[in-house]
GROMACS .gro file of C-alpha atoms in nm:
model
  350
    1UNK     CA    1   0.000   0.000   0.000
    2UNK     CA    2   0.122   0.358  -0.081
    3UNK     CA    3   0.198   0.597   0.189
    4UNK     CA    4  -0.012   0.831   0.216
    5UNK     CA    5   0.317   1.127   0.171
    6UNK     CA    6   0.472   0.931  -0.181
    7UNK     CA    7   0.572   1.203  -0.407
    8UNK     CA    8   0.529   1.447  -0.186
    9UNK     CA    9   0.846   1.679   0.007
   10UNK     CA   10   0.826   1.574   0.388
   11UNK     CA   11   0.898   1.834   0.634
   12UNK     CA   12   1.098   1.683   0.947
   13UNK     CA   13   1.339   1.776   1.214
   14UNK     CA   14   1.636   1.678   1.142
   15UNK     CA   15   2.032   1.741   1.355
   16UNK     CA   16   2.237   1.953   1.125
   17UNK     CA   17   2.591   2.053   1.158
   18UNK     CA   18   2.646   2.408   1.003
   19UNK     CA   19   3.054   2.401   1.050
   20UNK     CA   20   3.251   2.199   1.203
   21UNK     CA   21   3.239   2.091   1.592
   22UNK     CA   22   2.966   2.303   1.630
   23UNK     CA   23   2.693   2.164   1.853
   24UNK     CA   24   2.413   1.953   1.601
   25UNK     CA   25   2.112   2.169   1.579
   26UNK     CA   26   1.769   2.048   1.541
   27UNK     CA   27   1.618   2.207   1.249
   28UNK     CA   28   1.326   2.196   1.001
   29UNK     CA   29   1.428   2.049   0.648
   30UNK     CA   30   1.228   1.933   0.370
   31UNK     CA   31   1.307   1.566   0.248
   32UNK     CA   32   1.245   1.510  -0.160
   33UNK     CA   33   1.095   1.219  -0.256
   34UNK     CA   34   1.309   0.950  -0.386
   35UNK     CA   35   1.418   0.944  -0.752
   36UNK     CA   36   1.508   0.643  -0.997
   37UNK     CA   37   1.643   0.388  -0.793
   38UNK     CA   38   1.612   0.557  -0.390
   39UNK     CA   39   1.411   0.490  -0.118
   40UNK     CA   40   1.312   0.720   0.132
   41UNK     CA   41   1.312   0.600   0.512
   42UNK     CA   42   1.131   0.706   0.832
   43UNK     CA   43   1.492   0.664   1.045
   44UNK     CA   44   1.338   0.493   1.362
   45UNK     CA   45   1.688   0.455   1.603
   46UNK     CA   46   2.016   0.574   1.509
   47UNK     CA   47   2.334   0.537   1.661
   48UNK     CA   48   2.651   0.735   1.681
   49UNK     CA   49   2.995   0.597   1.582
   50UNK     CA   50   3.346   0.713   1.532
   51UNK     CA   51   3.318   0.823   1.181
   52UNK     CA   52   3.011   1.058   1.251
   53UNK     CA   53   3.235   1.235   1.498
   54UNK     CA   54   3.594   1.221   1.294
   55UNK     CA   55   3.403   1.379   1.029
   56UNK     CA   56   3.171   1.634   1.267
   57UNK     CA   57   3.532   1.799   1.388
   58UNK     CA   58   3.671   1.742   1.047
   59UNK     CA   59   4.051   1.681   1.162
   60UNK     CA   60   4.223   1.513   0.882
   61UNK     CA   61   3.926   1.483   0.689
   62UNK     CA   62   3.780   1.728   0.395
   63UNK     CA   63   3.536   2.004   0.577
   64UNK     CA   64   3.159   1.984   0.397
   65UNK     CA   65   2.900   2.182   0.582
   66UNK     CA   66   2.619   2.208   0.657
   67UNK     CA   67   2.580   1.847   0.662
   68UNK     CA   68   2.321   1.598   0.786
   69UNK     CA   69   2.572   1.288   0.987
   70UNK     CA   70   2.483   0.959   1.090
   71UNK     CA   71   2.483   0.634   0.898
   72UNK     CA   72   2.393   0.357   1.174
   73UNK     CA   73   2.033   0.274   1.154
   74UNK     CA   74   1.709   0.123   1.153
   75UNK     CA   75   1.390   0.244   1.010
   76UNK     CA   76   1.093   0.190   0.793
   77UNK     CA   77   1.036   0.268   0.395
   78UNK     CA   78   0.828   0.551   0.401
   79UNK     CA   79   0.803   0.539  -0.013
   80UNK     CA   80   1.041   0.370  -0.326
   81UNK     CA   81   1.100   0.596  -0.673
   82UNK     CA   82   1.088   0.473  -0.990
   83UNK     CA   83   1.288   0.118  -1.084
   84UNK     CA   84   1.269  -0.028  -0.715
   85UNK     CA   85   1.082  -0.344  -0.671
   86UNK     CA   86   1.260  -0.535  -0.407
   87UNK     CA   87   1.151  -0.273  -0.149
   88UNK     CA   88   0.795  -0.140  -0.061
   89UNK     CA   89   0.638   0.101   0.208
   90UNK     CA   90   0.634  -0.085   0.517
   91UNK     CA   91   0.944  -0.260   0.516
   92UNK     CA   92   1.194  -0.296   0.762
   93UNK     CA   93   1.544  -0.161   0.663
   94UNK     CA   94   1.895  -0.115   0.753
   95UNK     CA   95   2.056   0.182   0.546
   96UNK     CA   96   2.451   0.129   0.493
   97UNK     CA   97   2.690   0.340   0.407
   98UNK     CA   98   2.805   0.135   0.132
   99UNK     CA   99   2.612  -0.081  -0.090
  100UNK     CA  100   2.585  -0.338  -0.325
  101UNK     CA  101   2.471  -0.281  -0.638
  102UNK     CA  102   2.509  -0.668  -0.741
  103UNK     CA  103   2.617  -0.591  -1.093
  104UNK     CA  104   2.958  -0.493  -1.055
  105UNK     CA  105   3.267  -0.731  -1.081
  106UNK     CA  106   3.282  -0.657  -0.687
  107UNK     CA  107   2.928  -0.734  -0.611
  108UNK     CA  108   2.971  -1.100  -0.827
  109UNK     CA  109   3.276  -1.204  -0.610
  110UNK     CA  110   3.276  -1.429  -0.307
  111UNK     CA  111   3.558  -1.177  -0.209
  112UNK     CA  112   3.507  -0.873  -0.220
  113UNK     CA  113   3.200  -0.573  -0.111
  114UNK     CA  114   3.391  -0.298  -0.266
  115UNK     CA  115   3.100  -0.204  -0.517
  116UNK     CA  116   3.195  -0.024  -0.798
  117UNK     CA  117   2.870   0.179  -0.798
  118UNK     CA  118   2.832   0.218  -0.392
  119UNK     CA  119   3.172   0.191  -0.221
  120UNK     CA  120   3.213   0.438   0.092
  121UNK     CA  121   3.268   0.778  -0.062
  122UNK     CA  122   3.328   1.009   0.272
  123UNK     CA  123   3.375   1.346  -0.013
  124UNK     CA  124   2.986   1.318  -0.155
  125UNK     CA  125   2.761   1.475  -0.006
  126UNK     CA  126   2.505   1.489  -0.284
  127UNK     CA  127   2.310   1.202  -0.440
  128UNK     CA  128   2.445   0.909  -0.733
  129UNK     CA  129   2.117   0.951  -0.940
  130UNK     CA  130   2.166   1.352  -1.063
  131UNK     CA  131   2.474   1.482  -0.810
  132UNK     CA  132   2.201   1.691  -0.601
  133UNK     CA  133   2.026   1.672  -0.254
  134UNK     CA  134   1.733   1.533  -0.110
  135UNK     CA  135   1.731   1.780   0.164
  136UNK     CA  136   1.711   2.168   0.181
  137UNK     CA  137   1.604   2.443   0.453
  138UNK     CA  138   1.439   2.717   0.332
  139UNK     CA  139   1.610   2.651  -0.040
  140UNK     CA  140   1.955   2.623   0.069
  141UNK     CA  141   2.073   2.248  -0.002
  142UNK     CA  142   2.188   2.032   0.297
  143UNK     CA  143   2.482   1.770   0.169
  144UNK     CA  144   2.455   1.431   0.290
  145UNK     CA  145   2.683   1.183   0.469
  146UNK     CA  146   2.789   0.851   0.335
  147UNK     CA  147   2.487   0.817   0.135
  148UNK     CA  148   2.260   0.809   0.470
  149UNK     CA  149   2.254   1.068   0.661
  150UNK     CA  150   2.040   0.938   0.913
  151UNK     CA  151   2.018   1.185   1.221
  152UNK     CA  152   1.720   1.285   1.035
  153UNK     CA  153   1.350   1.192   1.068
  154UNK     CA  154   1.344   1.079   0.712
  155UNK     CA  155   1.620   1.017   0.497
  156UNK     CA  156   1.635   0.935   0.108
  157UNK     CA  157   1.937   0.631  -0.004
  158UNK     CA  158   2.045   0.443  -0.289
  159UNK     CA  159   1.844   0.089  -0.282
  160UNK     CA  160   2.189  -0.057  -0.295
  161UNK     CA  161   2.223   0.073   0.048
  162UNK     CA  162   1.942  -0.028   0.187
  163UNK     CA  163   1.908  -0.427   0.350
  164UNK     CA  164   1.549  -0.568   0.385
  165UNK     CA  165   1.547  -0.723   0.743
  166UNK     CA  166   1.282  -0.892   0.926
  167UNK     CA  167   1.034  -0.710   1.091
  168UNK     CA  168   1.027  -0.915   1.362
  169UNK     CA  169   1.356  -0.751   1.488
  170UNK     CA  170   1.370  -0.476   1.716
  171UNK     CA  171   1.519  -0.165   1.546
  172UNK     CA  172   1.643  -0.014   1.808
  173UNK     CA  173   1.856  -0.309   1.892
  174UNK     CA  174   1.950  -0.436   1.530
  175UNK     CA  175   2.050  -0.073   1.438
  176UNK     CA  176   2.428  -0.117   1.508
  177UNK     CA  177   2.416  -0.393   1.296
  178UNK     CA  178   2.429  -0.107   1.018
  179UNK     CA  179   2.779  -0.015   1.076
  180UNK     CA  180   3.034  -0.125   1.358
  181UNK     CA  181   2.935  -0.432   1.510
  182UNK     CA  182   2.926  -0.542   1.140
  183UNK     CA  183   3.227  -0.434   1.037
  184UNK     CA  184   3.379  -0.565   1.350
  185UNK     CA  185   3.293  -0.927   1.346
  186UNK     CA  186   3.310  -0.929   0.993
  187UNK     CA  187   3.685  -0.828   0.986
  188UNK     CA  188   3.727  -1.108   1.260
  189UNK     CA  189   3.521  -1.399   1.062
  190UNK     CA  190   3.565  -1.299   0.688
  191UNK     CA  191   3.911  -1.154   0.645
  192UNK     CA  192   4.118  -1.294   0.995
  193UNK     CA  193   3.935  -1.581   0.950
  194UNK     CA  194   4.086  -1.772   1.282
  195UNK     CA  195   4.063  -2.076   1.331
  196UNK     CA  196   3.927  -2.287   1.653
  197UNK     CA  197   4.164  -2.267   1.924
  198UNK     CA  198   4.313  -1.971   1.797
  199UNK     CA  199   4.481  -1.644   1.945
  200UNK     CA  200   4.370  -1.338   1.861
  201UNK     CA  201   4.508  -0.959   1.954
  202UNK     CA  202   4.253  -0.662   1.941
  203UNK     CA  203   4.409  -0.349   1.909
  204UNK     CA  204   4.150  -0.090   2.072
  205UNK     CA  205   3.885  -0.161   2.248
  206UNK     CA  206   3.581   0.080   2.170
  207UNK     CA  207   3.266  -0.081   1.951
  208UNK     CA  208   3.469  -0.176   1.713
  209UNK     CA  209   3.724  -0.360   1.808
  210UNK     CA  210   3.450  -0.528   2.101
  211UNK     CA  211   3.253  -0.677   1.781
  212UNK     CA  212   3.607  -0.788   1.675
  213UNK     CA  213   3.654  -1.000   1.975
  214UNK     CA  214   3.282  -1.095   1.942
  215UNK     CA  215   3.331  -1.223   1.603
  216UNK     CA  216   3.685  -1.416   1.767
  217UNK     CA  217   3.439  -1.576   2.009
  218UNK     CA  218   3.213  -1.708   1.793
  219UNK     CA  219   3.502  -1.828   1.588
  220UNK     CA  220   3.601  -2.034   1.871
  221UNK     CA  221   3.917  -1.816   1.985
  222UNK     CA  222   4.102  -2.000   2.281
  223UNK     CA  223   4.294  -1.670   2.358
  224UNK     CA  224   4.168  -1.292   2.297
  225UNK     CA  225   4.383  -1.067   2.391
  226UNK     CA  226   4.213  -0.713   2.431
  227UNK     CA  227   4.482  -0.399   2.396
  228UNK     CA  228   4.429  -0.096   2.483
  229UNK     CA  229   4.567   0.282   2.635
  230UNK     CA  230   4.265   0.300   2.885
  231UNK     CA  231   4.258   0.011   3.155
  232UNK     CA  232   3.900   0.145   3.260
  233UNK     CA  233   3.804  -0.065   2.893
  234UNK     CA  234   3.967  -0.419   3.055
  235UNK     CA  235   3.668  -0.513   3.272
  236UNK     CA  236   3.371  -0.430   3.001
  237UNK     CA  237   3.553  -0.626   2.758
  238UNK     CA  238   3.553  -0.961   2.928
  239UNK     CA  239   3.197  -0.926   2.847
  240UNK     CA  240   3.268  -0.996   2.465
  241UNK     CA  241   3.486  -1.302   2.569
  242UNK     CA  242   3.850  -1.142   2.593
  243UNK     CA  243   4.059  -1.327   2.818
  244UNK     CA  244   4.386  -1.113   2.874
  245UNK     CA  245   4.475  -0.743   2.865
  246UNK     CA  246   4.762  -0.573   2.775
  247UNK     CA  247   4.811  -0.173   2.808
  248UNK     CA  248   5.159  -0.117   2.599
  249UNK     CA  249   5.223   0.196   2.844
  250UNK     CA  250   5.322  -0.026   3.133
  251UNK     CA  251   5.580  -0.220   2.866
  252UNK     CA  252   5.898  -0.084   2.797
  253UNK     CA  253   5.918  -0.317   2.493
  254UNK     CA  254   5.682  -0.320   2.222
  255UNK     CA  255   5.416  -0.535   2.204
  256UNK     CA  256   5.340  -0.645   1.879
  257UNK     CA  257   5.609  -0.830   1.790
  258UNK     CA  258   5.531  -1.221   1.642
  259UNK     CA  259   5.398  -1.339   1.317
  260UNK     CA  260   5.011  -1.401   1.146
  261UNK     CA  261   4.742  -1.197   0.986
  262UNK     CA  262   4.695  -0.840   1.101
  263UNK     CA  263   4.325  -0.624   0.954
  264UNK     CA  264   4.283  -0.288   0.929
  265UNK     CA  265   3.979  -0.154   1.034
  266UNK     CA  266   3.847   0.224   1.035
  267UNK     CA  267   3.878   0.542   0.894
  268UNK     CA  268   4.234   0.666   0.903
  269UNK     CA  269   4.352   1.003   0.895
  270UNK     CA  270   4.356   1.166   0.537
  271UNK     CA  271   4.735   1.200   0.524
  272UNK     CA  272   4.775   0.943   0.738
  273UNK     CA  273   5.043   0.690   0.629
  274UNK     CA  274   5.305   0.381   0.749
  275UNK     CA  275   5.578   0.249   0.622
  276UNK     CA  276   5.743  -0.097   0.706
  277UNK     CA  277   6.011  -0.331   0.556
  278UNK     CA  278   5.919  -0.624   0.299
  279UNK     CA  279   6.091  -0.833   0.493
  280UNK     CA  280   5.781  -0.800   0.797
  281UNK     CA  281   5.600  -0.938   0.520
  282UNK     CA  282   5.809  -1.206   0.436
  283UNK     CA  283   5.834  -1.295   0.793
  284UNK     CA  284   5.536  -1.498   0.743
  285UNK     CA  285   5.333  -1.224   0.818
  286UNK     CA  286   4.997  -1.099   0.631
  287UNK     CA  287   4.859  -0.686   0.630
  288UNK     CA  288   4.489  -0.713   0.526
  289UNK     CA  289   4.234  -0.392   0.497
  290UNK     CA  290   3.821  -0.453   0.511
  291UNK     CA  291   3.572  -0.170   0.501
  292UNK     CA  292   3.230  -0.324   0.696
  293UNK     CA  293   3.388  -0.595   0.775
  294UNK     CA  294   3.354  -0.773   0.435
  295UNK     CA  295   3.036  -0.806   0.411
  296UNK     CA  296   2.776  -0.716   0.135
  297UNK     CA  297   2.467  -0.510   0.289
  298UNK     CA  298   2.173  -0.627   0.132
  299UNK     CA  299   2.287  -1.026   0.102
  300UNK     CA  300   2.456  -1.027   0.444
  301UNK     CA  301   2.308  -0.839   0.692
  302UNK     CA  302   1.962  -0.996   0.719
  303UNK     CA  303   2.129  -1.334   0.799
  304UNK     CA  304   2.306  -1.119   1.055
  305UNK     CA  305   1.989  -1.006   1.202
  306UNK     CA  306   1.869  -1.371   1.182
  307UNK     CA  307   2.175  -1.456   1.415
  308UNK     CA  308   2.041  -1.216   1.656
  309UNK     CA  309   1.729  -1.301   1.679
  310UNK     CA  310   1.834  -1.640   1.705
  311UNK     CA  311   2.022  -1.526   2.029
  312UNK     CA  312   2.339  -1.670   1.850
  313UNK     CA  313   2.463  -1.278   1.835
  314UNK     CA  314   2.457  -1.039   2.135
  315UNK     CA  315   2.362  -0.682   2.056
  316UNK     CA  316   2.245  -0.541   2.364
  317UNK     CA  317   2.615  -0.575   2.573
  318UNK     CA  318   2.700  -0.262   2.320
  319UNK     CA  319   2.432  -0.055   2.426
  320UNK     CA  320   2.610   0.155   2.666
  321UNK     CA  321   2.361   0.483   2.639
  322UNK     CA  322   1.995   0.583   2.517
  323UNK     CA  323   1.919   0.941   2.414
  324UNK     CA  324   1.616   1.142   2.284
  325UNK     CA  325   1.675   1.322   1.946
  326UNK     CA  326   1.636   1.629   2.105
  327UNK     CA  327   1.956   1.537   2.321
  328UNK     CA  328   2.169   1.371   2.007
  329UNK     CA  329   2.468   1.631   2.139
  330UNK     CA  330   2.493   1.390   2.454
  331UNK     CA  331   2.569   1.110   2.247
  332UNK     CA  332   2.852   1.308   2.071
  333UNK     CA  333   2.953   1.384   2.486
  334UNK     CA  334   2.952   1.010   2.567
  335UNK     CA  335   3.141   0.955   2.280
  336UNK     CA  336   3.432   1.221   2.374
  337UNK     CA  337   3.434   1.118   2.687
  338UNK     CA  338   3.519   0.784   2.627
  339UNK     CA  339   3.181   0.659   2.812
  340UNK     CA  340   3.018   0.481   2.545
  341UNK     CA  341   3.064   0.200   2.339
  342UNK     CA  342   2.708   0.275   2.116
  343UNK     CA  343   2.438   0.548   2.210
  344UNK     CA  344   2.157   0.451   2.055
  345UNK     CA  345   1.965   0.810   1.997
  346UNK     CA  346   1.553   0.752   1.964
  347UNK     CA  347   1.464   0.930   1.657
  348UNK     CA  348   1.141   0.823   1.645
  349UNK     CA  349   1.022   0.915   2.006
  350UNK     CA  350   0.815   0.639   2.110
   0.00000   0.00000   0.00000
């Protein structure tokens, strides 16, 4: 059944950033309906991670204001434009901040999500379909973020970036599936790929690198080895099955010395580089990168949120915080502080 707005410019609050690490303001913008191949989304729960604030202070990464952040959700299609039939009003979503378009050389291997069409692109803050946005206040364009922007009531994405779950889930739970947790096990299970009885190090231990020693655990780890600069992180992470903790400050010597596979996980700094000798390499050692964890959004993460609801996959251990929209700057405080592994932020208001 249509909704009742199709075709028609919603006017919602949404938390805009006019320059950089300002305090988000709630404002009034109009959403435009969704074009050939987009989907427009009543964002339910949202969550904050790392990137949202990297790119909110905009150290090391390219300035683009006033912007609309946030790209770990849950909501509901609110209405499909032209060319999408896999999706309807109604449906339970995850928007991603990559995609799949499932046409692309990328989107046809077993081993890679690096769409051609939908990769992570951190620079565009306008839509694929005509290189404009979806949202405006009083005229003035508002760029999205990562092809989400989600700290909005209603948001418009690609349909590549947009996973059908079950509606059985609850979104304000399976949200976080949408970005860290994700990309966390996934790194763990589809690129580490440890076997039983393994050891595994975990460099970090925010939401990422938690969901990395999730994924370990599941994998059947016999070691996980949590590191980290803040000891106040050891206890919390014994929750996610690490089973020794190492802070490199209280070692003269360092730490990482030995032989295996080593991921990369994040989003570094834009100059940000390393250098090392071939002969590391050689060493029997292997450097591997993964954006989200390796996974493809719309084929992968509704088995994911099958896993959780079959209570194989914990989600509610990284729920750390719960905000109102109206307090979404708390979340960004949490997050400074080092207080919060996810703060889920109710956009919705129920």
């Amino acid at each position: 059944m249509a909704s009742s707005t199709a075709g028609q410019v919603i006017k919602c609050k949404a938390a805009v950033v006019w320059a950089a690490g300002e305090p988000l303001k709630i404002e009034e913008v109009e959403v435009a309906p969704p074009q050939a191949n987009e989907v427009r989304i009543k964002v339910h729960y949202t969550a904050l991670c790392h990137t949202d604030l990297y790119f909110w202070d905009a150290k090391g990464q390219k300035p683009l204001f006033p912007r609309i952040l946030g790209h770990e959700a849950a909501g509901v299609v609110e209405s499909v434009g032209e060319g999408v039939t896999d999706l309807k009003a109604g449906d339970s979503v995850l928007p991603v901040f990559t995609g799949e378009c499932g046409e692309c050389r990328h989107c046809k291997s077993e081993e890679s999500n690096m769409c051609d069409l939908l990769r992570i692109n951190t620079d565009r803050g306008v839509m694929i379909n005509d290189g404009k946005s979806r949202f405006s206040i009083n005229g003035t364009p508002i760029y999205h973020f990562l092809g989400t922007s989600t700290f909005s009531e209603y948001t418009v994405a690609h349909v590549g970036s947009v996973a059908k779950i079950n509606p059985a889930a609850p979104l304000n739970k399976v949200c976080i599936l949408s970005c860290g947790v994700s990309t966390g096990m996934g790194a763990t299970l589809n690129v580490a790929k440890p076997k039983k009885g393994s050891t595994v190090a975990i460099f970090g231990l925010g939401g990422v690198g938690l969901s990395a020693a999730e994924g370990a655990r599941i994998a059947g780890a016999s070691r996980i080895i949590g590191i980290d600069l803040n000891s106040d992180r050891f206890e919390k992470a014994k929750l996610f099955g690490v089973t020794e903790f190492i802070n490199p400050l209280e070692h003269e010597k360092p730490i990482q010395e030995g032989w295996g596979v080593a991921v990369l996980v994040g989003v570094p700094h834009s100059d940000a580089v390393f250098a090392t000798s071939p002969v590391n390499f050689l060493n029997e050692r292997t450097l591997k990168g993964t954006f989200f964890g390796n996974y493809k959004p719309r084929s992968d993460l509704p088995g994911l949120v099958e896993l959780y609801l079959e209570k194989k996959l914990e989600l509610e251990k990284f729920i750390t915080h719960e905000v109102s929209f109206a307090d979404i700057n708390k979340a960004f405080d949490y997050m400074i502080k080092g207080e919060s592994l996810r703060c889920v932020i109710n956009v919705i208001g129920d």
